[in-house]
């Protein structure tokens, strides 16, 4: 749910500081997803 | 806030900085888009020259031009450069240029990371190319780098290849994070998700695909690295590992990768056809849902690339049905493009010609894909030139034609000049004919049983190989001509209007041509 709300709202002024906080949150979440898939690729094999 | 914004605007009210350092330090999305596009063009030319070597060797039976090891290296490097160096960066370049312009944003959400994403590429590309000059030669195991060919039996240069793939993947992940952050956070007021241009939608979905699968590719090459150097046995049967598992991990990345390359091209075509048919896109919402469906399905069909490894029949059936299901959302798109053109006031400027060729020829590649998706018939096609013909129809007349269409479509906005109409049409017809001379006979060769990735072949394949090579040389020459057209357009020509194309819809056509260095500093209001 963290991506929903201010971040996905089109009413946010692109120059608003809220946007910058949203950017930071988006980066952190997406990086975690990427790391998750990286680790999962090892677990996929380690399971065998 | 308004005072602060005004001061901010004044501060940025300048053009592009001069000199080489402009390109090194730039955080401007237009500059970075330009860098991506030129980088991809250089890689396209190098990868294309490798293709010319391949076609020269295959011009007639027997060994004429290169030795078999070097031939294998050429097929490998051609595939790697075209996928990771040409098509993907070109799509990112288009995204960098166009997404902020199309959603009314002043720049990408993370401009400094954007700079870093790009500047990783030339180093990774150079490292990949440098392997060809190392002892033992460059990677020669095919772009799919199956273990144990890429582990136990690979040259030392493979470690540099692994590092280059890690870097390219890192760049792609950062690029896609940037696209997602930009689209979710930077849209102008009133630009709701379902008002976004299709190109932005397709790129948003592509970025999610990238974030999910590039780390898996990184995992595969990390395991290769440890298998090669640190005594692990992920893919070594002798040590308790399983080489077939490499194929599973690779294709979990590899199949979505196909859609990573084609979805943005779908977006481009969905922008161009409505413009030149002078009608709104038919079935906008269904286009968005079809794109999302294709993206979802792309994750659950990977083993159709490995029907011949000896899967259980239940597995083959599942992957066959799931694969064939992709035809449904893809057909939704093709029918929507046709319906958009239906009774439209169509004109055939160069972008439209390329987009139409895309629709016809990509669909042809899609049909042969369906043939291969059917497991029993794939047993016949597997590892033959039929496969080579199929994926070149998808990636050349699909992804590449989409990129070329996009360049012709947006070049007036980027440079302020229209490309020469006569030369552009010559480029189109030359390419459209030669690409079919190049790839269509490969269907016949494959069905007759010619295996792929071989430098020599039986006499019965001689005629069509010669035809294919002639088409290849002609197509290659045509793309040198494309370079000439682009340079000519940058240097001058007929001045483009702000709208560029008659009644073109979208925010990018509301700004001046060429696009000013800074755009939408004050966000536009979308009704």
Tab-separated table of C-alpha atoms in Angstrom, chain B residues 13-398:
chain	number	residue	atom	x	y	z
B	13	UNK	CA	16.334	29.302	-17.695
B	14	UNK	CA	19.381	28.493	-19.767
B	15	UNK	CA	20.288	26.251	-22.660
B	16	UNK	CA	22.585	23.317	-22.824
B	17	UNK	CA	26.121	23.754	-21.427
B	18	UNK	CA	28.880	23.593	-24.027
B	19	UNK	CA	31.734	21.151	-24.473
B	20	UNK	CA	32.405	17.503	-23.863
B	21	UNK	CA	31.744	17.751	-20.124
B	22	UNK	CA	28.106	18.545	-20.906
B	23	UNK	CA	27.694	14.899	-21.893
B	24	UNK	CA	29.732	13.464	-19.028
B	25	UNK	CA	28.018	15.389	-16.234
B	26	UNK	CA	24.568	15.805	-17.767
B	27	UNK	CA	21.478	15.034	-15.736
B	28	UNK	CA	19.127	16.298	-18.451
B	29	UNK	CA	16.772	13.589	-19.713
B	30	UNK	CA	17.085	14.770	-23.310
B	31	UNK	CA	20.899	14.643	-23.250
B	32	UNK	CA	20.865	11.229	-21.612
B	33	UNK	CA	18.275	10.007	-24.110
B	34	UNK	CA	20.522	11.195	-26.929
B	35	UNK	CA	23.529	9.438	-25.372
B	36	UNK	CA	21.588	6.188	-25.053
B	37	UNK	CA	20.409	6.396	-28.662
B	38	UNK	CA	23.878	7.063	-30.083
B	39	UNK	CA	25.416	4.348	-27.906
B	40	UNK	CA	22.826	1.874	-29.138
B	41	UNK	CA	23.469	2.905	-32.738
B	42	UNK	CA	27.217	2.285	-32.352
B	43	UNK	CA	26.523	-1.125	-30.809
B	44	UNK	CA	24.001	-1.826	-33.584
B	45	UNK	CA	26.662	-1.118	-36.184
B	46	UNK	CA	29.272	-3.303	-34.442
B	47	UNK	CA	26.745	-6.110	-33.850
B	48	UNK	CA	25.622	-5.681	-37.455
B	49	UNK	CA	29.172	-6.034	-38.734
B	50	UNK	CA	29.390	-9.346	-36.832
B	51	UNK	CA	26.202	-10.403	-38.626
B	52	UNK	CA	27.895	-9.559	-41.926
B	53	UNK	CA	30.774	-11.897	-40.998
B	54	UNK	CA	28.243	-14.641	-40.202
B	55	UNK	CA	26.411	-14.146	-43.501
B	56	UNK	CA	29.699	-13.968	-45.446
B	57	UNK	CA	30.756	-17.322	-44.006
B	58	UNK	CA	27.353	-18.830	-44.776
B	59	UNK	CA	27.251	-17.384	-48.303
B	60	UNK	CA	28.283	-20.779	-49.653
B	61	UNK	CA	29.032	-24.217	-48.194
B	62	UNK	CA	32.536	-24.952	-46.901
B	63	UNK	CA	34.775	-22.832	-44.700
B	64	UNK	CA	35.750	-19.600	-46.477
B	65	UNK	CA	36.180	-16.598	-44.237
B	66	UNK	CA	36.696	-17.470	-40.559
B	67	UNK	CA	37.526	-20.504	-38.435
B	68	UNK	CA	34.691	-22.264	-36.573
B	69	UNK	CA	35.676	-20.980	-33.109
B	70	UNK	CA	35.631	-17.389	-34.347
B	71	UNK	CA	32.327	-18.032	-36.129
B	72	UNK	CA	30.818	-19.180	-32.815
B	73	UNK	CA	32.246	-16.099	-31.179
B	74	UNK	CA	30.591	-13.955	-33.865
B	75	UNK	CA	27.138	-15.509	-33.328
B	76	UNK	CA	27.534	-15.096	-29.567
B	77	UNK	CA	28.731	-11.511	-29.646
B	78	UNK	CA	26.197	-10.558	-32.328
B	79	UNK	CA	23.365	-11.772	-30.097
B	80	UNK	CA	24.736	-10.199	-26.925
B	81	UNK	CA	25.478	-6.836	-28.524
B	82	UNK	CA	22.146	-6.600	-30.294
B	83	UNK	CA	20.111	-7.567	-27.209
B	84	UNK	CA	22.027	-5.790	-24.438
B	85	UNK	CA	23.854	-3.116	-26.422
B	86	UNK	CA	21.488	-2.083	-29.210
B	87	UNK	CA	17.787	-2.851	-28.650
B	88	UNK	CA	17.557	-2.383	-24.874
B	89	UNK	CA	19.556	0.875	-24.662
B	90	UNK	CA	17.675	2.259	-27.671
B	91	UNK	CA	14.376	1.657	-25.869
B	92	UNK	CA	15.783	3.314	-22.726
B	93	UNK	CA	16.923	6.235	-24.884
B	94	UNK	CA	13.406	6.645	-26.277
B	95	UNK	CA	12.022	6.420	-22.731
B	96	UNK	CA	14.422	9.089	-21.499
B	97	UNK	CA	13.536	11.483	-24.278
B	98	UNK	CA	9.835	10.886	-24.406
B	99	UNK	CA	8.414	9.851	-21.028
B	100	UNK	CA	8.962	13.232	-19.309
B	101	UNK	CA	7.670	15.019	-22.411
B	102	UNK	CA	4.609	12.798	-22.629
B	103	UNK	CA	3.570	13.026	-18.974
B	104	UNK	CA	4.417	16.709	-18.549
B	105	UNK	CA	7.363	16.186	-16.168
B	106	UNK	CA	10.402	18.505	-16.032
B	107	UNK	CA	12.838	15.567	-16.072
B	108	UNK	CA	13.218	11.970	-14.924
B	109	UNK	CA	12.606	11.469	-11.201
B	110	UNK	CA	16.233	10.559	-10.433
B	111	UNK	CA	18.446	12.512	-12.835
B	112	UNK	CA	21.832	11.739	-11.280
B	113	UNK	CA	21.086	8.024	-11.188
B	114	UNK	CA	20.031	8.423	-14.812
B	115	UNK	CA	23.493	9.719	-15.670
B	116	UNK	CA	25.085	6.794	-13.838
B	117	UNK	CA	22.791	4.255	-15.556
B	118	UNK	CA	23.999	5.473	-18.919
B	119	UNK	CA	27.689	5.860	-18.179
B	120	UNK	CA	27.972	2.267	-16.967
B	121	UNK	CA	27.067	1.109	-20.469
B	122	UNK	CA	30.096	2.191	-22.526
B	123	UNK	CA	32.428	0.554	-19.991
B	124	UNK	CA	30.393	-2.655	-19.887
B	125	UNK	CA	30.139	-2.705	-23.693
B	126	UNK	CA	33.872	-2.102	-24.101
B	127	UNK	CA	34.672	-4.838	-21.586
B	128	UNK	CA	32.402	-7.255	-23.448
B	129	UNK	CA	34.023	-6.390	-26.776
B	130	UNK	CA	37.534	-6.570	-25.309
B	131	UNK	CA	37.049	-10.301	-24.627
B	132	UNK	CA	37.458	-10.868	-28.363
B	133	UNK	CA	41.106	-9.813	-28.089
B	134	UNK	CA	41.919	-12.016	-25.087
B	135	UNK	CA	43.786	-15.300	-25.119
B	136	UNK	CA	41.411	-18.111	-26.008
B	137	UNK	CA	39.089	-15.715	-27.797
B	138	UNK	CA	35.795	-14.213	-26.748
B	139	UNK	CA	32.706	-16.043	-25.513
B	140	UNK	CA	31.651	-18.597	-28.128
B	141	UNK	CA	28.842	-20.400	-26.344
B	142	UNK	CA	25.849	-18.579	-27.854
B	143	UNK	CA	24.036	-15.603	-26.351
B	144	UNK	CA	22.177	-18.026	-24.058
B	145	UNK	CA	25.505	-19.100	-22.464
B	146	UNK	CA	24.255	-22.524	-21.419
B	147	UNK	CA	26.304	-24.320	-18.781
B	148	UNK	CA	28.573	-26.300	-18.981
B	149	UNK	CA	29.626	-24.623	-22.271
B	150	UNK	CA	29.944	-21.342	-20.379
B	151	UNK	CA	31.473	-22.851	-17.231
B	152	UNK	CA	33.626	-25.936	-17.666
B	153	UNK	CA	34.434	-25.471	-21.360
B	154	UNK	CA	34.578	-21.691	-21.695
B	155	UNK	CA	37.627	-19.502	-22.325
B	156	UNK	CA	39.152	-17.364	-19.533
B	157	UNK	CA	37.593	-14.245	-21.050
B	158	UNK	CA	34.212	-15.511	-19.786
B	159	UNK	CA	34.883	-13.890	-16.379
B	160	UNK	CA	35.014	-10.501	-18.103
B	161	UNK	CA	31.802	-11.380	-19.931
B	162	UNK	CA	30.213	-12.187	-16.533
B	163	UNK	CA	31.317	-8.834	-15.125
B	164	UNK	CA	29.978	-7.017	-18.192
B	165	UNK	CA	26.591	-8.741	-17.851
B	166	UNK	CA	26.453	-7.755	-14.163
B	167	UNK	CA	27.138	-4.130	-15.115
B	168	UNK	CA	24.589	-4.110	-17.940
B	169	UNK	CA	21.989	-5.608	-15.616
B	170	UNK	CA	22.763	-3.041	-12.920
B	171	UNK	CA	22.320	-0.254	-15.450
B	172	UNK	CA	18.991	-1.709	-16.613
B	173	UNK	CA	17.669	-2.055	-13.055
B	174	UNK	CA	18.561	1.553	-12.247
B	175	UNK	CA	17.018	2.708	-15.518
B	176	UNK	CA	13.779	0.879	-14.798
B	177	UNK	CA	13.584	2.169	-11.216
B	178	UNK	CA	13.901	5.627	-12.715
B	179	UNK	CA	11.106	5.009	-15.215
B	180	UNK	CA	8.757	3.676	-12.524
B	181	UNK	CA	9.534	6.532	-10.117
B	182	UNK	CA	9.035	9.057	-12.923
B	183	UNK	CA	5.740	7.648	-14.149
B	184	UNK	CA	4.284	7.140	-10.679
B	185	UNK	CA	5.471	10.399	-9.112
B	186	UNK	CA	6.043	12.985	-11.806
B	187	UNK	CA	2.881	13.063	-13.900
B	188	UNK	CA	1.395	16.486	-14.500
B	189	UNK	CA	-1.810	17.290	-12.601
B	190	UNK	CA	-4.763	15.638	-14.323
B	191	UNK	CA	-2.614	13.022	-16.085
B	192	UNK	CA	-4.254	9.991	-14.491
B	193	UNK	CA	-2.847	6.543	-15.201
B	194	UNK	CA	-5.579	5.810	-17.738
B	195	UNK	CA	-4.868	9.054	-19.587
B	196	UNK	CA	-1.205	8.211	-20.107
B	197	UNK	CA	-0.002	7.701	-23.680
B	198	UNK	CA	0.415	4.028	-24.587
B	199	UNK	CA	4.181	4.407	-24.963
B	200	UNK	CA	4.391	5.423	-21.290
B	201	UNK	CA	2.156	2.535	-20.252
B	202	UNK	CA	4.175	-0.045	-22.163
B	203	UNK	CA	7.386	1.329	-20.658
B	204	UNK	CA	5.967	1.285	-17.123
B	205	UNK	CA	5.076	-2.388	-17.519
B	206	UNK	CA	8.432	-3.125	-19.163
B	207	UNK	CA	10.231	-1.503	-16.221
B	208	UNK	CA	8.487	-3.840	-13.795
B	209	UNK	CA	9.506	-6.787	-15.981
B	210	UNK	CA	13.111	-5.598	-15.923
B	211	UNK	CA	13.183	-5.269	-12.156
B	212	UNK	CA	11.899	-8.803	-11.773
B	213	UNK	CA	14.123	-10.578	-14.284
B	214	UNK	CA	17.449	-8.732	-14.500
B	215	UNK	CA	18.350	-9.826	-10.936
B	216	UNK	CA	17.650	-13.426	-11.968
B	217	UNK	CA	20.071	-13.042	-14.879
B	218	UNK	CA	22.569	-11.566	-12.408
B	219	UNK	CA	21.981	-14.598	-10.162
B	220	UNK	CA	22.658	-16.955	-13.087
B	221	UNK	CA	25.940	-15.280	-14.023
B	222	UNK	CA	27.023	-15.036	-10.361
B	223	UNK	CA	26.493	-18.792	-10.059
B	224	UNK	CA	28.479	-19.243	-13.274
B	225	UNK	CA	31.257	-17.163	-11.729
B	226	UNK	CA	31.365	-19.227	-8.537
B	227	UNK	CA	31.151	-22.493	-10.485
B	228	UNK	CA	34.086	-21.373	-12.604
B	229	UNK	CA	36.298	-19.931	-9.887
B	230	UNK	CA	35.203	-20.890	-6.380
B	231	UNK	CA	34.481	-24.607	-6.545
B	232	UNK	CA	30.688	-24.521	-6.394
B	233	UNK	CA	28.616	-26.960	-8.444
B	234	UNK	CA	25.362	-25.170	-9.194
B	235	UNK	CA	25.419	-26.360	-12.789
B	236	UNK	CA	27.893	-29.222	-12.631
B	237	UNK	CA	26.373	-32.717	-12.576
B	238	UNK	CA	29.679	-34.114	-11.301
B	239	UNK	CA	29.367	-32.038	-8.144
B	240	UNK	CA	25.667	-32.735	-7.565
B	241	UNK	CA	24.402	-29.750	-9.584
B	242	UNK	CA	22.224	-29.696	-12.665
B	243	UNK	CA	23.048	-28.040	-15.996
B	244	UNK	CA	19.370	-28.095	-16.997
B	245	UNK	CA	18.668	-25.833	-14.019
B	246	UNK	CA	20.815	-23.211	-15.734
B	247	UNK	CA	18.379	-23.279	-18.617
B	248	UNK	CA	15.434	-22.834	-16.263
B	249	UNK	CA	17.052	-19.869	-14.530
B	250	UNK	CA	18.241	-18.354	-17.815
B	251	UNK	CA	14.868	-18.605	-19.531
B	252	UNK	CA	13.033	-17.281	-16.492
B	253	UNK	CA	14.977	-14.158	-17.429
B	254	UNK	CA	15.129	-14.821	-21.156
B	255	UNK	CA	11.480	-15.053	-22.020
B	256	UNK	CA	10.344	-11.849	-20.281
B	257	UNK	CA	13.426	-10.289	-21.906
B	258	UNK	CA	11.765	-10.836	-25.282
B	259	UNK	CA	8.816	-8.753	-24.092
B	260	UNK	CA	11.142	-6.177	-22.555
B	261	UNK	CA	12.400	-5.599	-26.085
B	262	UNK	CA	9.021	-5.658	-27.818
B	263	UNK	CA	6.549	-3.972	-25.431
B	264	UNK	CA	8.006	-0.449	-25.855
B	265	UNK	CA	7.842	-1.026	-29.623
B	266	UNK	CA	4.134	-1.851	-29.197
B	267	UNK	CA	3.870	1.492	-27.413
B	268	UNK	CA	5.602	3.337	-30.260
B	269	UNK	CA	3.292	1.800	-32.860
B	270	UNK	CA	0.286	2.670	-30.682
B	271	UNK	CA	1.410	6.312	-30.819
B	272	UNK	CA	2.147	6.413	-34.542
B	273	UNK	CA	-0.887	4.655	-36.045
B	274	UNK	CA	-3.506	6.990	-34.472
B	275	UNK	CA	-1.488	10.036	-35.628
B	276	UNK	CA	-1.344	8.994	-39.280
B	277	UNK	CA	-4.820	7.418	-39.345
B	278	UNK	CA	-6.116	10.638	-37.759
B	279	UNK	CA	-8.268	8.711	-35.317
B	280	UNK	CA	-7.928	8.038	-31.594
B	281	UNK	CA	-6.442	4.661	-30.718
B	282	UNK	CA	-9.158	2.004	-30.845
B	283	UNK	CA	-9.607	0.218	-27.499
B	284	UNK	CA	-7.172	2.185	-25.330
B	285	UNK	CA	-8.108	0.390	-22.097
B	286	UNK	CA	-7.933	-3.023	-23.749
B	287	UNK	CA	-4.452	-2.117	-25.035
B	288	UNK	CA	-3.319	-1.388	-21.469
B	289	UNK	CA	-4.805	-4.615	-20.109
B	290	UNK	CA	-3.426	-6.617	-23.049
B	291	UNK	CA	0.061	-5.255	-22.345
B	292	UNK	CA	-0.249	-6.170	-18.673
B	293	UNK	CA	-1.542	-9.652	-19.601
B	294	UNK	CA	1.365	-10.244	-21.967
B	295	UNK	CA	3.768	-9.162	-19.222
B	296	UNK	CA	2.179	-11.507	-16.686
B	297	UNK	CA	2.090	-14.459	-19.095
B	298	UNK	CA	5.722	-13.863	-20.048
B	299	UNK	CA	6.726	-15.033	-16.546
B	300	UNK	CA	5.028	-18.401	-16.732
B	301	UNK	CA	6.024	-19.745	-20.151
B	302	UNK	CA	9.807	-19.913	-20.011
B	303	UNK	CA	10.251	-23.664	-20.492
B	304	UNK	CA	8.837	-23.542	-24.034
B	305	UNK	CA	12.446	-22.738	-24.958
B	306	UNK	CA	13.487	-26.141	-23.616
B	307	UNK	CA	10.846	-28.618	-24.772
B	308	UNK	CA	13.607	-30.978	-25.906
B	309	UNK	CA	15.411	-31.292	-22.542
B	310	UNK	CA	13.161	-34.128	-21.428
B	311	UNK	CA	10.466	-32.517	-19.319
B	312	UNK	CA	7.508	-34.538	-18.012
B	313	UNK	CA	4.605	-34.485	-20.480
B	314	UNK	CA	2.462	-32.603	-17.948
B	315	UNK	CA	5.116	-29.865	-17.870
B	316	UNK	CA	5.245	-29.686	-21.650
B	317	UNK	CA	1.459	-29.474	-21.857
B	318	UNK	CA	1.314	-26.703	-19.268
B	319	UNK	CA	4.025	-24.625	-20.962
B	320	UNK	CA	2.433	-25.234	-24.363
B	321	UNK	CA	-1.032	-24.045	-23.293
B	322	UNK	CA	0.351	-21.061	-21.382
B	323	UNK	CA	2.470	-20.062	-24.386
B	324	UNK	CA	-0.337	-20.285	-26.904
B	325	UNK	CA	-2.482	-18.180	-24.558
B	326	UNK	CA	-0.167	-15.197	-25.206
B	327	UNK	CA	-1.647	-15.046	-28.703
B	328	UNK	CA	-4.892	-13.718	-27.202
B	329	UNK	CA	-3.677	-10.368	-25.748
B	330	UNK	CA	-1.260	-9.985	-28.672
B	331	UNK	CA	-4.126	-10.411	-31.132
B	332	UNK	CA	-6.110	-7.831	-29.141
B	333	UNK	CA	-3.327	-5.377	-29.936
B	334	UNK	CA	-3.060	-6.255	-33.624
B	335	UNK	CA	-6.837	-6.042	-34.118
B	336	UNK	CA	-6.920	-2.718	-32.245
B	337	UNK	CA	-4.245	-1.294	-34.554
B	338	UNK	CA	-6.231	-2.528	-37.565
B	339	UNK	CA	-9.442	-1.055	-36.135
B	340	UNK	CA	-7.665	2.264	-35.536
B	341	UNK	CA	-6.758	2.398	-39.221
B	342	UNK	CA	-10.231	1.314	-40.343
B	343	UNK	CA	-11.838	4.228	-42.184
B	344	UNK	CA	-9.126	6.566	-40.974
B	345	UNK	CA	-7.745	9.376	-43.120
B	346	UNK	CA	-4.482	7.567	-43.544
B	347	UNK	CA	-1.277	9.054	-44.928
B	348	UNK	CA	1.984	7.222	-45.328
B	349	UNK	CA	4.799	9.358	-43.963
B	350	UNK	CA	7.976	7.432	-43.028
B	351	UNK	CA	6.998	6.713	-39.368
B	352	UNK	CA	3.684	5.231	-40.542
B	353	UNK	CA	5.410	3.079	-43.162
B	354	UNK	CA	7.703	1.588	-40.508
B	355	UNK	CA	4.780	1.118	-38.111
B	356	UNK	CA	2.733	-0.681	-40.787
B	357	UNK	CA	5.684	-2.914	-41.668
B	358	UNK	CA	5.944	-3.639	-37.947
B	359	UNK	CA	2.322	-4.734	-37.742
B	360	UNK	CA	2.579	-7.059	-40.763
B	361	UNK	CA	6.008	-8.522	-40.145
B	362	UNK	CA	5.905	-8.762	-36.354
B	363	UNK	CA	2.618	-10.629	-36.713
B	364	UNK	CA	4.345	-13.030	-39.098
B	365	UNK	CA	7.038	-13.595	-36.441
B	366	UNK	CA	4.274	-14.074	-33.890
B	367	UNK	CA	2.625	-16.766	-35.994
B	368	UNK	CA	5.842	-18.768	-36.306
B	369	UNK	CA	6.177	-18.335	-32.540
B	370	UNK	CA	2.817	-20.039	-32.131
B	371	UNK	CA	4.061	-22.915	-34.287
B	372	UNK	CA	6.992	-23.371	-31.916
B	373	UNK	CA	4.834	-23.004	-28.842
B	374	UNK	CA	3.148	-26.273	-29.789
B	375	UNK	CA	5.420	-28.828	-28.127
B	376	UNK	CA	5.225	-31.712	-30.619
B	377	UNK	CA	5.947	-29.501	-33.624
B	378	UNK	CA	8.700	-27.677	-31.733
B	379	UNK	CA	10.571	-30.988	-31.552
B	380	UNK	CA	11.006	-30.564	-35.317
B	381	UNK	CA	11.926	-26.881	-35.303
B	382	UNK	CA	14.174	-26.869	-32.249
B	383	UNK	CA	17.714	-25.619	-32.921
B	384	UNK	CA	17.061	-25.093	-36.639
B	385	UNK	CA	17.154	-21.978	-38.813
B	386	UNK	CA	13.373	-21.801	-38.440
B	387	UNK	CA	14.005	-20.494	-34.918
B	388	UNK	CA	16.541	-17.996	-36.259
B	389	UNK	CA	13.983	-16.777	-38.800
B	390	UNK	CA	11.285	-16.512	-36.112
B	391	UNK	CA	13.198	-14.451	-33.591
B	392	UNK	CA	14.675	-12.181	-36.239
B	393	UNK	CA	11.170	-11.397	-37.486
B	394	UNK	CA	10.218	-10.572	-33.904
B	395	UNK	CA	13.337	-8.616	-33.011
B	396	UNK	CA	14.346	-7.001	-36.308
B	397	UNK	CA	11.044	-6.341	-38.033
B	398	UNK	CA	9.474	-6.040	-34.580
